[in-house]
Short mmCIF file of C-alpha atoms in Angstrom, two decimals:
data_model
loop_
_atom_site.label_atom_id
_atom_site.label_comp_id
_atom_site.label_asym_id
_atom_site.label_seq_id
_atom_site.Cartn_x
_atom_site.Cartn_y
_atom_site.Cartn_z
CA UNK A 254 -0.78 -8.01 35.64
CA UNK A 255 1.85 -7.92 32.91
CA UNK A 256 5.28 -6.34 33.63
CA UNK A 257 6.72 -4.94 30.11
CA UNK A 258 11.04 -4.89 30.22
CA UNK A 259 12.22 -1.99 29.05
CA UNK A 260 14.64 -3.71 26.97
CA UNK A 261 11.92 -5.93 25.39
CA UNK A 262 9.76 -3.08 24.55
CA UNK A 263 12.83 -1.02 23.20
CA UNK A 264 14.05 -4.15 21.05
CA UNK A 265 10.43 -4.68 19.66
CA UNK A 266 10.42 -1.20 18.38
CA UNK A 267 13.77 -1.48 16.63
CA UNK A 268 13.16 -4.52 15.24
CA UNK A 269 9.33 -3.72 14.08
CA UNK A 270 11.10 -0.67 11.91
CA UNK A 271 13.51 -2.79 10.43
CA UNK A 272 11.32 -5.45 9.03
CA UNK A 273 8.93 -2.56 7.94
CA UNK A 274 11.61 -0.76 5.96
CA UNK A 275 11.99 -4.01 3.45
CA UNK A 276 8.47 -6.01 4.02
CA UNK A 277 5.70 -4.55 2.57
CA UNK A 278 2.24 -5.98 4.15
CA UNK A 279 1.19 -8.64 2.06
CA UNK A 280 -2.33 -7.21 1.75
CA UNK A 281 -0.65 -4.41 0.06
CA UNK A 282 1.27 -6.83 -2.35
CA UNK A 283 -1.84 -8.35 -3.23
CA UNK A 284 -4.13 -5.20 -3.68
CA UNK A 285 -0.88 -3.98 -6.01
CA UNK A 286 -0.61 -7.23 -8.15
CA UNK A 287 -4.47 -7.17 -8.66
CA UNK A 288 -4.17 -3.58 -9.84
CA UNK A 289 -1.33 -4.49 -12.05
CA UNK A 290 -3.54 -7.54 -13.55
CA UNK A 291 -6.35 -5.25 -14.35
CA UNK A 292 -4.00 -1.91 -15.61
CA UNK A 293 -4.84 -1.27 -19.11
CA UNK A 294 -2.74 1.82 -19.53
CA UNK A 295 1.05 0.62 -20.65
CA UNK A 296 2.81 3.64 -18.73
CA UNK A 297 0.93 2.96 -15.70
CA UNK A 298 1.57 -1.11 -16.17
CA UNK A 299 5.02 -0.43 -16.22
CA UNK A 300 5.21 1.33 -13.35
CA UNK A 301 3.30 -1.00 -11.23
CA UNK A 302 5.86 -3.62 -12.58
CA UNK A 303 8.57 -1.65 -11.37
CA UNK A 304 6.95 -1.19 -7.70
CA UNK A 305 6.28 -4.79 -7.39
CA UNK A 306 9.57 -5.72 -8.47
CA UNK A 307 11.16 -3.27 -6.24
CA UNK A 308 9.21 -4.91 -3.26
CA UNK A 309 10.40 -8.12 -3.92
CA UNK A 310 13.88 -7.13 -4.43
CA UNK A 311 13.61 -5.32 -0.95
CA UNK A 312 12.08 -8.52 0.46
CA UNK A 313 14.88 -10.46 -0.81
CA UNK A 314 17.79 -8.33 0.11
CA UNK A 315 16.69 -6.74 3.40
CA UNK A 316 17.18 -3.28 2.24
CA UNK A 317 14.78 -0.37 2.06
CA UNK A 318 11.68 -0.11 -0.03
CA UNK A 319 12.14 3.61 -0.47
CA UNK A 320 15.00 5.77 -0.11
CA UNK A 321 12.87 8.04 2.39
CA UNK A 322 12.54 5.74 5.01
CA UNK A 323 10.24 7.66 6.72
CA UNK A 324 9.43 9.60 10.23
CA UNK A 325 8.84 7.06 12.80
CA UNK A 326 5.01 7.20 13.98
CA UNK A 327 4.07 4.93 16.62
CA UNK A 328 0.46 4.38 18.22
CA UNK A 329 0.51 2.90 21.61
CA UNK A 330 -2.56 1.44 23.44
CA UNK A 331 -1.56 0.85 26.89
CA UNK A 332 -3.16 -1.54 29.22
CA UNK A 333 -4.10 0.22 32.58
CA UNK A 334 -3.02 -2.66 34.60
CA UNK A 335 0.37 -2.91 32.41
CA UNK A 336 3.49 -1.98 34.21
CA UNK A 337 7.09 -0.70 32.90
CA UNK A 338 10.45 -1.14 34.21
CA UNK A 339 11.46 2.29 35.80
CA UNK A 340 13.65 4.68 34.25
CA UNK A 341 12.70 5.77 31.12
CA UNK A 342 9.36 7.28 29.46
CA UNK A 343 7.69 5.84 26.71
CA UNK A 344 8.91 8.44 24.39
CA UNK A 345 12.31 7.71 25.72
CA UNK A 346 11.97 4.12 24.99
CA UNK A 347 10.32 4.47 21.37
CA UNK A 348 13.27 6.59 20.35
CA UNK A 349 15.99 4.38 21.39
CA UNK A 350 13.92 1.74 19.81
CA UNK A 351 13.69 4.03 16.48
CA UNK A 352 17.72 4.94 17.20
CA UNK A 353 18.49 1.12 16.90
CA UNK A 354 16.86 0.38 13.86
CA UNK A 355 17.78 3.52 11.80
CA UNK A 356 21.60 3.06 12.79
CA UNK A 357 21.56 -0.68 12.29
CA UNK A 358 25.02 -1.40 10.45
CA UNK A 359 23.45 -4.53 8.29
CA UNK A 360 20.59 -2.21 7.00
CA UNK A 361 20.88 1.31 7.74
CA UNK A 362 17.95 3.74 7.13
CA UNK A 363 17.91 7.29 6.01
CA UNK A 364 17.68 9.73 8.72
CA UNK A 365 15.49 12.62 7.46
CA UNK A 366 14.25 13.95 10.62
CA UNK A 367 15.63 17.42 10.99
CA UNK A 368 15.45 19.41 14.42
CA UNK A 369 14.69 23.34 14.71
CA UNK A 370 12.27 22.85 11.48
CA UNK A 371 11.59 26.44 11.43
CA UNK A 372 15.45 27.64 11.74
CA UNK A 373 18.80 25.62 11.38
CA UNK A 374 16.96 22.52 9.84
CA UNK A 375 19.74 20.21 11.72
CA UNK A 376 19.47 16.57 10.81
CA UNK A 377 19.20 14.60 14.27
CA UNK A 378 21.23 11.78 12.35
CA UNK A 379 19.15 8.56 14.17
CA UNK A 380 15.76 9.81 12.96
CA UNK A 381 14.33 10.70 16.47
CA UNK A 382 12.49 11.72 17.79
CA UNK A 383 9.29 9.69 16.92
CA UNK A 384 5.79 10.95 16.82
CA UNK A 385 4.19 8.87 19.74
CA UNK A 386 0.22 8.88 20.19
CA UNK A 387 -0.43 6.99 23.53
CA UNK A 388 -4.07 5.80 24.54
CA UNK A 389 -5.00 4.22 27.90
CA UNK A 390 -7.16 0.95 27.57
CA UNK A 391 -8.71 -1.75 29.80
CA UNK A 392 -6.12 -5.02 30.24
CA UNK A 393 -2.51 -5.53 31.23
CA UNK A 394 -1.11 -5.62 27.57
CA UNK A 395 0.64 -3.22 25.22
CA UNK A 396 -0.43 -3.16 22.03
CA UNK A 397 1.62 -1.17 19.30
CA UNK A 398 1.32 -0.14 15.62
CA UNK A 399 4.30 1.27 14.22
CA UNK A 400 4.47 3.02 10.70
CA UNK A 401 7.23 4.81 8.67
CA UNK A 402 5.84 7.65 6.69
CA UNK A 403 7.63 9.33 4.00
CA UNK A 404 7.59 12.96 3.54
CA UNK A 405 6.14 12.82 -0.15
CA UNK A 406 3.04 11.24 1.11
CA UNK A 407 2.76 13.06 4.36
CA UNK A 408 3.05 16.62 2.32
CA UNK A 409 -0.14 15.73 0.49
CA UNK A 410 -2.34 15.63 3.76
CA UNK A 411 -5.47 18.12 3.63
CA UNK A 412 -7.84 19.13 6.29
CA UNK A 413 -10.87 21.08 6.20
CA UNK A 414 -14.02 22.03 8.37
CA UNK A 415 -17.04 21.32 6.11
CA UNK A 416 -20.53 22.81 6.74
CA UNK A 417 -22.80 19.89 8.00
CA UNK A 418 -24.53 19.68 4.99
CA UNK A 419 -21.70 19.57 2.51
CA UNK A 420 -20.37 16.80 0.68
CA UNK A 421 -17.39 14.86 2.06
CA UNK A 422 -16.76 13.10 -1.45
CA UNK A 423 -16.93 16.30 -3.46
CA UNK A 424 -14.42 17.76 -1.09
CA UNK A 425 -12.43 14.86 -1.66
CA UNK A 426 -12.78 14.73 -5.49
CA UNK A 427 -11.62 18.56 -5.32
CA UNK A 428 -8.44 17.82 -3.25
CA UNK A 429 -7.41 14.70 -5.45
CA UNK A 430 -6.10 16.46 -8.61
CA UNK A 431 -4.18 18.90 -6.67
CA UNK A 432 -2.25 16.33 -4.46
CA UNK A 433 -0.82 15.11 -8.06
CA UNK A 434 1.83 12.72 -8.04
CA UNK A 435 3.97 13.86 -5.34
CA UNK A 436 2.07 10.99 -2.76
CA UNK A 437 3.03 8.21 -5.28
CA UNK A 438 0.01 6.41 -6.29
CA UNK A 439 -1.54 3.91 -6.45
CA UNK A 440 -1.86 4.14 -2.65
CA UNK A 441 -4.37 4.19 0.14
CA UNK A 442 -6.55 7.25 1.13
CA UNK A 443 -6.88 7.81 5.06
CA UNK A 444 -9.94 9.88 6.09
CA UNK A 445 -10.68 10.78 9.47
CA UNK A 446 -14.38 12.34 10.04
CA UNK A 447 -15.77 14.35 12.80
CA UNK A 448 -14.18 15.15 16.51
CA UNK A 449 -12.11 18.20 16.48
CA UNK A 450 -9.38 19.37 13.63
CA UNK A 451 -6.72 17.47 15.30
CA UNK A 452 -8.77 14.50 15.97
CA UNK A 453 -9.99 14.17 12.32
CA UNK A 454 -6.03 14.25 11.40
CA UNK A 455 -5.42 11.72 13.93
CA UNK A 456 -8.01 9.56 12.76
CA UNK A 457 -7.08 9.86 9.44
CA UNK A 458 -3.57 8.88 9.97
CA UNK A 459 -4.90 5.79 12.00
CA UNK A 460 -6.99 4.62 9.59
CA UNK A 461 -4.19 4.02 7.24
CA UNK A 462 -2.97 1.11 9.71
CA UNK A 463 -5.98 -0.91 8.68
CA UNK A 464 -5.86 -3.73 6.21
CA UNK A 465 -6.20 -3.54 2.77
CA UNK A 466 -9.92 -4.78 2.45
CA UNK A 467 -11.88 -3.14 -0.08
CA UNK A 468 -12.48 -6.00 -2.38
CA UNK A 469 -14.13 -7.83 0.89
CA UNK A 470 -16.34 -4.70 1.12
CA UNK A 471 -17.27 -5.00 -2.53
CA UNK A 472 -18.15 -8.65 -2.30
CA UNK A 473 -20.35 -7.96 0.29
CA UNK A 474 -21.90 -4.93 0.13
CA UNK A 475 -21.72 -1.81 2.70
CA UNK A 476 -23.51 -2.29 6.13
CA UNK A 477 -23.05 1.65 7.29
CA UNK A 478 -22.72 5.08 6.16
CA UNK A 479 -18.65 4.94 6.29
CA UNK A 480 -19.10 1.77 4.50
CA UNK A 481 -20.82 3.57 1.57
CA UNK A 482 -18.49 6.54 1.73
CA UNK A 483 -15.44 3.87 1.36
CA UNK A 484 -16.98 2.36 -1.73
CA UNK A 485 -18.20 5.81 -3.42
CA UNK A 486 -14.81 7.20 -2.92
CA UNK A 487 -13.01 4.11 -4.16
CA UNK A 488 -15.20 4.55 -7.51
CA UNK A 489 -14.84 8.03 -8.08
CA UNK A 490 -11.44 8.53 -7.35
CA UNK A 491 -10.37 5.65 -9.30
CA UNK A 492 -12.30 7.11 -12.04
CA UNK A 493 -10.19 10.59 -12.12
CA UNK A 494 -7.95 8.52 -14.23
CA UNK A 495 -4.73 9.94 -12.27
CA UNK A 496 -3.45 6.53 -12.10
CA UNK A 497 0.29 5.11 -11.13
CA UNK A 498 2.65 7.59 -10.69
CA UNK A 499 0.04 10.35 -12.03
CA UNK A 500 0.59 8.77 -15.76
CA UNK A 501 -2.89 8.02 -16.06
CA UNK A 502 -4.54 4.89 -15.62
CA UNK A 503 -7.43 2.65 -13.72
CA UNK A 504 -5.84 2.69 -10.46
CA UNK A 505 -4.96 5.45 -8.49
CA UNK A 506 -6.14 4.28 -4.86
CA UNK A 507 -5.64 0.55 -3.75
CA UNK A 508 -8.34 1.20 -0.72
CA UNK A 509 -10.03 4.13 1.16
CA UNK A 510 -9.91 3.77 4.74
CA UNK A 511 -12.38 6.00 7.13
CA UNK A 512 -12.34 6.61 10.76
CA UNK A 513 -15.03 8.64 12.41
CA UNK A 514 -15.95 10.20 16.01
CA UNK A 515 -18.63 12.34 17.56
CA UNK A 516 -18.44 15.88 16.67
CA UNK A 517 -20.11 19.23 17.18
CA UNK A 518 -23.37 20.02 15.78
CA UNK A 519 -22.10 23.03 13.98
CA UNK A 520 -19.01 21.22 12.63
CA UNK A 521 -17.85 18.77 10.29
CA UNK A 522 -13.84 18.35 10.47
CA UNK A 523 -12.49 16.21 7.61
CA UNK A 524 -8.71 15.09 7.51
CA UNK A 525 -7.06 13.31 4.64
CA UNK A 526 -3.82 11.81 4.62
CA UNK A 527 -2.38 9.45 2.04
CA UNK A 528 -0.40 6.32 2.05
CA UNK A 529 2.21 5.88 -0.90
CA UNK A 530 3.53 3.09 -2.82
CA UNK A 531 5.79 2.29 0.24
CA UNK A 532 3.05 1.76 2.82
CA UNK A 533 4.82 0.44 5.88
CA UNK A 534 3.16 -0.25 8.70
CA UNK A 535 3.02 -3.34 11.41
CA UNK A 536 1.07 -4.33 14.85
CA UNK A 537 2.36 -6.29 17.47
CA UNK A 538 1.21 -7.01 21.26
CA UNK A 539 3.63 -7.05 24.24
CA UNK A 540 2.40 -9.05 27.24
CA UNK A 541 5.26 -9.25 29.64
CA UNK A 542 6.64 -12.74 28.15
CA UNK A 543 9.51 -11.09 26.07
CA UNK A 544 9.99 -9.36 22.87
CA UNK A 545 8.12 -9.62 19.94
CA UNK A 546 9.05 -11.62 17.08
CA UNK A 547 8.04 -10.98 13.43
CA UNK A 548 8.73 -14.11 10.73
CA UNK A 549 9.57 -13.13 7.45
CA UNK A 550 7.14 -13.81 4.81
CA UNK A 551 7.39 -16.48 2.18
CA UNK A 552 8.89 -15.07 -0.93
CA UNK A 553 6.17 -17.13 -2.54
CA UNK A 554 3.82 -14.28 -1.61
CA UNK A 555 5.51 -12.09 -4.10
CA UNK A 556 4.35 -12.35 -7.64
CA UNK A 557 7.07 -13.34 -10.51
CA UNK A 558 6.98 -10.49 -13.14
CA UNK A 559 9.14 -10.61 -16.09
CA UNK A 560 10.42 -7.24 -16.74
CA UNK A 561 13.65 -6.24 -18.91
CA UNK A 562 12.95 -2.45 -18.60
CA UNK A 563 10.59 -0.21 -20.61
CA UNK A 564 9.51 -1.71 -23.49
CA UNK A 565 10.60 0.01 -26.69
CA UNK A 566 12.94 2.42 -24.64
CA UNK A 567 15.34 4.67 -26.40
CA UNK A 568 18.90 4.28 -25.03
CA UNK A 569 20.52 7.68 -23.88
CA UNK A 570 24.36 8.57 -23.47
CA UNK A 571 24.39 11.41 -20.92
CA UNK A 572 27.80 12.14 -21.74
CA UNK A 573 27.41 13.25 -25.49
CA UNK A 574 23.89 14.26 -24.84
CA UNK A 575 22.95 17.71 -26.38
CA UNK A 576 20.13 19.92 -26.78
CA UNK A 577 19.59 19.23 -30.29
CA UNK A 578 19.24 15.27 -28.83
CA UNK A 579 16.49 16.31 -26.23
CA UNK A 580 14.55 18.28 -28.44
CA UNK A 581 13.58 14.84 -30.47
CA UNK A 582 12.09 13.52 -27.28
CA UNK A 583 8.38 13.22 -26.90
CA UNK A 584 6.33 13.48 -23.36
CA UNK A 585 5.68 9.95 -22.46
CA UNK A 586 8.53 8.34 -24.00
CA UNK A 587 10.48 5.81 -22.07
CA UNK A 588 14.42 6.08 -21.84
CA UNK A 589 17.21 4.21 -20.33
CA UNK A 590 20.04 6.65 -19.49
CA UNK A 591 23.66 5.70 -19.25
CA UNK A 592 26.65 8.13 -18.25
CA UNK A 593 27.55 10.54 -15.43
CA UNK A 594 24.24 11.88 -13.45
CA UNK A 595 24.67 14.70 -11.00
CA UNK A 596 22.35 14.74 -7.77
CA UNK A 597 20.56 17.71 -5.81
CA UNK A 598 17.69 18.24 -3.73
CA UNK A 599 16.31 21.31 -1.93
CA UNK A 600 19.17 22.10 0.66
CA UNK A 601 21.51 21.91 -2.48
CA UNK A 602 19.33 23.99 -4.67
CA UNK A 603 19.32 26.58 -2.17
CA UNK A 604 23.37 26.51 -1.61
CA UNK A 605 23.73 27.02 -5.24
CA UNK A 606 21.41 29.96 -5.62
CA UNK A 607 22.81 31.62 -2.39
CA UNK A 608 26.47 31.18 -4.29
CA UNK A 609 25.02 32.49 -7.59
CA UNK A 610 23.47 35.39 -5.86
CA UNK A 611 27.02 36.15 -4.43
CA UNK A 612 28.82 35.83 -7.45
CA UNK A 613 30.92 32.77 -5.89
CA UNK A 614 32.33 29.67 -8.29
CA UNK A 615 30.08 26.55 -7.63
CA UNK A 616 31.74 23.33 -6.38
CA UNK A 617 30.17 21.58 -9.82
CA UNK A 618 29.88 22.09 -13.30
CA UNK A 619 26.32 21.82 -14.44
CA UNK A 620 26.47 22.68 -17.94
CA UNK A 621 24.76 19.95 -20.13
CA UNK A 622 24.39 17.61 -17.27
CA UNK A 623 21.29 16.18 -15.77
CA UNK A 624 20.43 16.61 -12.27
CA UNK A 625 18.55 13.78 -10.30
CA UNK A 626 16.50 14.85 -7.26
CA UNK A 627 17.34 12.18 -4.74
CA UNK A 628 18.57 11.85 -1.15
CA UNK A 629 19.94 8.12 -1.28
CA UNK A 630 20.42 5.50 1.62
CA UNK A 631 23.93 5.00 2.59
CA UNK A 632 25.49 1.68 1.04
CA UNK A 633 26.35 -1.33 2.35
CA UNK A 634 28.72 -4.41 1.64
CA UNK A 635 29.22 -4.04 -2.26
CA UNK A 636 26.34 -1.39 -3.23
CA UNK A 637 27.75 1.75 -4.91
CA UNK A 638 24.88 3.44 -3.29
CA UNK A 639 21.82 2.35 -1.10
CA UNK A 640 18.12 2.62 -2.26
CA UNK A 641 17.85 5.94 -4.70
CA UNK A 642 14.35 6.64 -5.65
CA UNK A 643 13.08 10.20 -7.05
CA UNK A 644 11.99 12.80 -4.47
CA UNK A 645 9.42 15.15 -5.69
CA UNK A 646 10.22 17.50 -8.29
CA UNK A 647 7.96 20.31 -7.21
CA UNK A 648 9.79 21.27 -4.44
CA UNK A 649 12.80 22.26 -6.56
CA UNK A 650 10.07 24.17 -9.12
CA UNK A 651 11.31 27.54 -7.87
CA UNK A 652 15.09 26.91 -8.89
CA UNK A 653 14.30 25.35 -12.26
CA UNK A 654 14.78 29.03 -14.08
CA UNK A 655 18.09 29.68 -12.72
CA UNK A 656 19.33 25.71 -12.70
CA UNK A 657 18.26 25.56 -16.80
CA UNK A 658 19.46 29.23 -17.46
CA UNK A 659 22.77 30.45 -15.96
CA UNK A 660 23.51 27.17 -14.06
CA UNK A 661 23.49 25.44 -17.46
CA UNK A 662 21.40 22.02 -16.60
CA UNK A 663 20.18 20.36 -19.86
CA UNK A 664 17.43 18.37 -17.76
CA UNK A 665 16.08 17.06 -14.61
CA UNK A 666 15.15 13.79 -13.16
CA UNK A 667 12.40 13.02 -10.24
CA UNK A 668 8.86 12.21 -9.55
CA UNK A 669 5.34 13.49 -9.98
CA UNK A 670 4.25 16.37 -12.18
CA UNK A 671 5.72 19.96 -12.49
CA UNK A 672 3.96 23.08 -11.77
CA UNK A 673 3.25 25.83 -14.39
CA UNK A 674 6.36 27.83 -13.38
CA UNK A 675 8.79 25.15 -14.03
CA UNK A 676 6.92 24.05 -17.33
CA UNK A 677 7.25 27.51 -18.58
CA UNK A 678 11.02 27.54 -17.98
CA UNK A 679 11.57 24.21 -19.27
CA UNK A 680 9.87 25.31 -22.67
CA UNK A 681 11.61 28.78 -22.38
CA UNK A 682 15.18 27.14 -22.26
CA UNK A 683 14.53 23.76 -24.22
CA UNK A 684 15.10 21.83 -20.96
CA UNK A 685 13.52 18.43 -20.38
CA UNK A 686 12.02 16.76 -17.16
CA UNK A 687 11.86 12.97 -16.55
CA UNK A 688 10.57 10.89 -13.93
CA UNK A 689 11.73 7.61 -12.36
CA UNK A 690 9.30 5.32 -10.54
CA UNK A 691 8.79 6.84 -6.80
CA UNK A 692 8.31 3.52 -4.81
CA UNK A 693 11.04 1.48 -6.61
CA UNK A 694 14.18 2.70 -4.81
CA UNK A 695 16.15 -0.52 -4.49
CA UNK A 696 15.47 -1.21 -8.03
CA UNK A 697 16.53 1.89 -9.44
CA UNK A 698 19.69 1.63 -7.29
CA UNK A 699 20.43 -1.24 -9.19
CA UNK A 700 21.77 0.93 -12.19
CA UNK A 701 23.69 3.08 -10.03
CA UNK A 702 27.40 1.47 -10.44
CA UNK A 703 29.51 3.94 -8.83
CA UNK A 704 28.80 7.05 -6.43
CA UNK A 705 30.80 9.63 -5.19
CA UNK A 706 30.33 13.17 -3.63
CA UNK A 707 31.53 16.41 -5.39
CA UNK A 708 29.64 19.18 -3.48
CA UNK A 709 27.99 20.26 -0.18
CA UNK A 710 29.31 17.17 1.65
CA UNK A 711 27.84 18.31 5.09
CA UNK A 712 24.53 17.76 3.83
CA UNK A 713 24.64 14.26 4.27
CA UNK A 714 21.85 12.31 1.95
CA UNK A 715 21.35 15.95 0.25
CA UNK A 716 24.88 16.60 -0.98
CA UNK A 717 25.94 16.48 -4.47
CA UNK A 718 26.58 13.20 -5.86
CA UNK A 719 27.94 12.31 -9.23
CA UNK A 720 26.27 8.91 -10.32
CA UNK A 721 27.61 6.58 -13.12
CA UNK A 722 24.14 5.02 -14.14
CA UNK A 723 23.70 2.18 -16.75
CA UNK A 724 20.28 1.86 -18.27
CA UNK A 725 18.53 3.76 -15.42
CA UNK A 726 14.93 3.55 -16.45
CA UNK A 727 12.95 6.89 -16.79
CA UNK A 728 10.00 8.67 -18.53
CA UNK A 729 9.66 12.00 -20.21
CA UNK A 730 7.52 14.05 -18.14
CA UNK A 731 7.94 17.58 -19.68
CA UNK A 732 8.98 17.45 -23.04
CA UNK A 733 11.31 20.80 -24.53
CA UNK A 734 8.08 21.96 -26.02
CA UNK A 735 6.47 21.98 -22.73
CA UNK A 736 4.10 19.15 -23.30
CA UNK A 737 3.50 17.48 -19.70
CA UNK A 738 2.49 13.73 -19.32
CA UNK A 739 0.85 14.36 -16.18
CA UNK A 740 -1.68 16.38 -17.66
CA UNK A 741 -2.02 14.71 -20.88
CA UNK A 742 -2.08 11.04 -19.40
CA UNK A 743 -4.92 11.54 -16.66
CA UNK A 744 -7.03 13.88 -19.06
CA UNK A 745 -6.90 10.44 -21.53
CA UNK A 746 -7.77 7.80 -18.95
CA UNK A 747 -10.52 9.97 -17.48
CA UNK A 748 -12.30 9.96 -20.84
CA UNK A 749 -11.49 6.02 -21.25
CA UNK A 750 -12.82 5.15 -17.58
CA UNK A 751 -15.81 6.92 -18.55
CA UNK A 752 -16.60 4.62 -21.12
CA UNK A 753 -15.70 1.61 -19.27
CA UNK A 754 -18.66 -0.35 -17.47
CA UNK A 755 -18.67 0.04 -13.50
CA UNK A 756 -17.85 -3.65 -13.14
CA UNK A 757 -14.53 -3.05 -15.23
CA UNK A 758 -13.53 -1.36 -12.42
#
């Protein structure tokens, strides 16, 4: 019978969340490098390069891979003979570990958790509470799996109850294009089959905790129906041509992970949850002998990739930019931005809309400016700002007409596609929308040389900042004519992939 000390448990949780904030799992790094090596789409290959370089930089600098440092998820398999010191519940111990991790002075992580989600949505400031799943198992040890799941990928979760005779593959292929690029592909699909509705989604989440091993399955061949489904979905999802960041390319998923559970004769529940380019999870075991320890991987495990910015990129001065200039940009063109760049996300846009509706002045002049959809990590040491990658732009679609019209914006920078409403507004106003690479937050932050808050300081990471940027890499996603690279790119590569022999996948 093992006795698990309270402090050992708490500190292990804290150390694990710090560890996964800056170390990708090595199986994921290797899979991403393999995708980079085989990629033929220039836009996708550039995005993959940025993700891999960002991963190495985060490992070297012990800073977050992504500005969205995730909501803490913990799976606990508690041995029925294990004993804990009295005083705190499992939830309370996990939350204390999360609190220590997310407020660590050397590497503070962004607090994204809001209490009262349907009401005041007030930030808890320390990313607690965690989502904890507990299972009692034989033995006297405690197996722990921690994961940090960002909102962009979580928001693309899907659930359905199929008829028993329906095709799971057809359903997945129908929802993948609808997911767009907000989940930051290439990543991993977790699929849960069976049980009840909540069980299917839990299985999908737990499936994501497994290693990237599709290459092993491809080599040996399937030995079960679940393995056949994995291979079929891997091929058919990648054949959609969505590609890295939705720009079109050969790799949309690095792996498909599936867990199943017996279900009712009348039911076929299926849950789907993606992991993004900031895949973060770690497993460890506590046996009463002390806290878990995590050895840092050797930096030699990360590939060396030469990248001096997007090839043939146009340099842009944001401070002198006009609509006449942006009218010459074309969807898919790569840019390097220098100058003053404003920021704002959901909460700031809502405040702006409310002020405009009441006829009150705005705290910032947005005329002829660009806004960056970002909620950065707090800076440490000599940083101007912490990791500052883009957030999903579609959440701001309903504000696009207001921002490009009366508010006076020239353009926007975010990640993923824009919806029909936003594209129509961009075309009407002669605006432009660019994307930065989701999953390259630390790399992007190096282009930000100064940062100051201009408005809504009480919103924390959602306040309006002014960044001074130098050669910040972006791609024109929607040009002033309403042409979208997220429509043209996947369409082009879906056709090309159809002409590539299966062995080339």
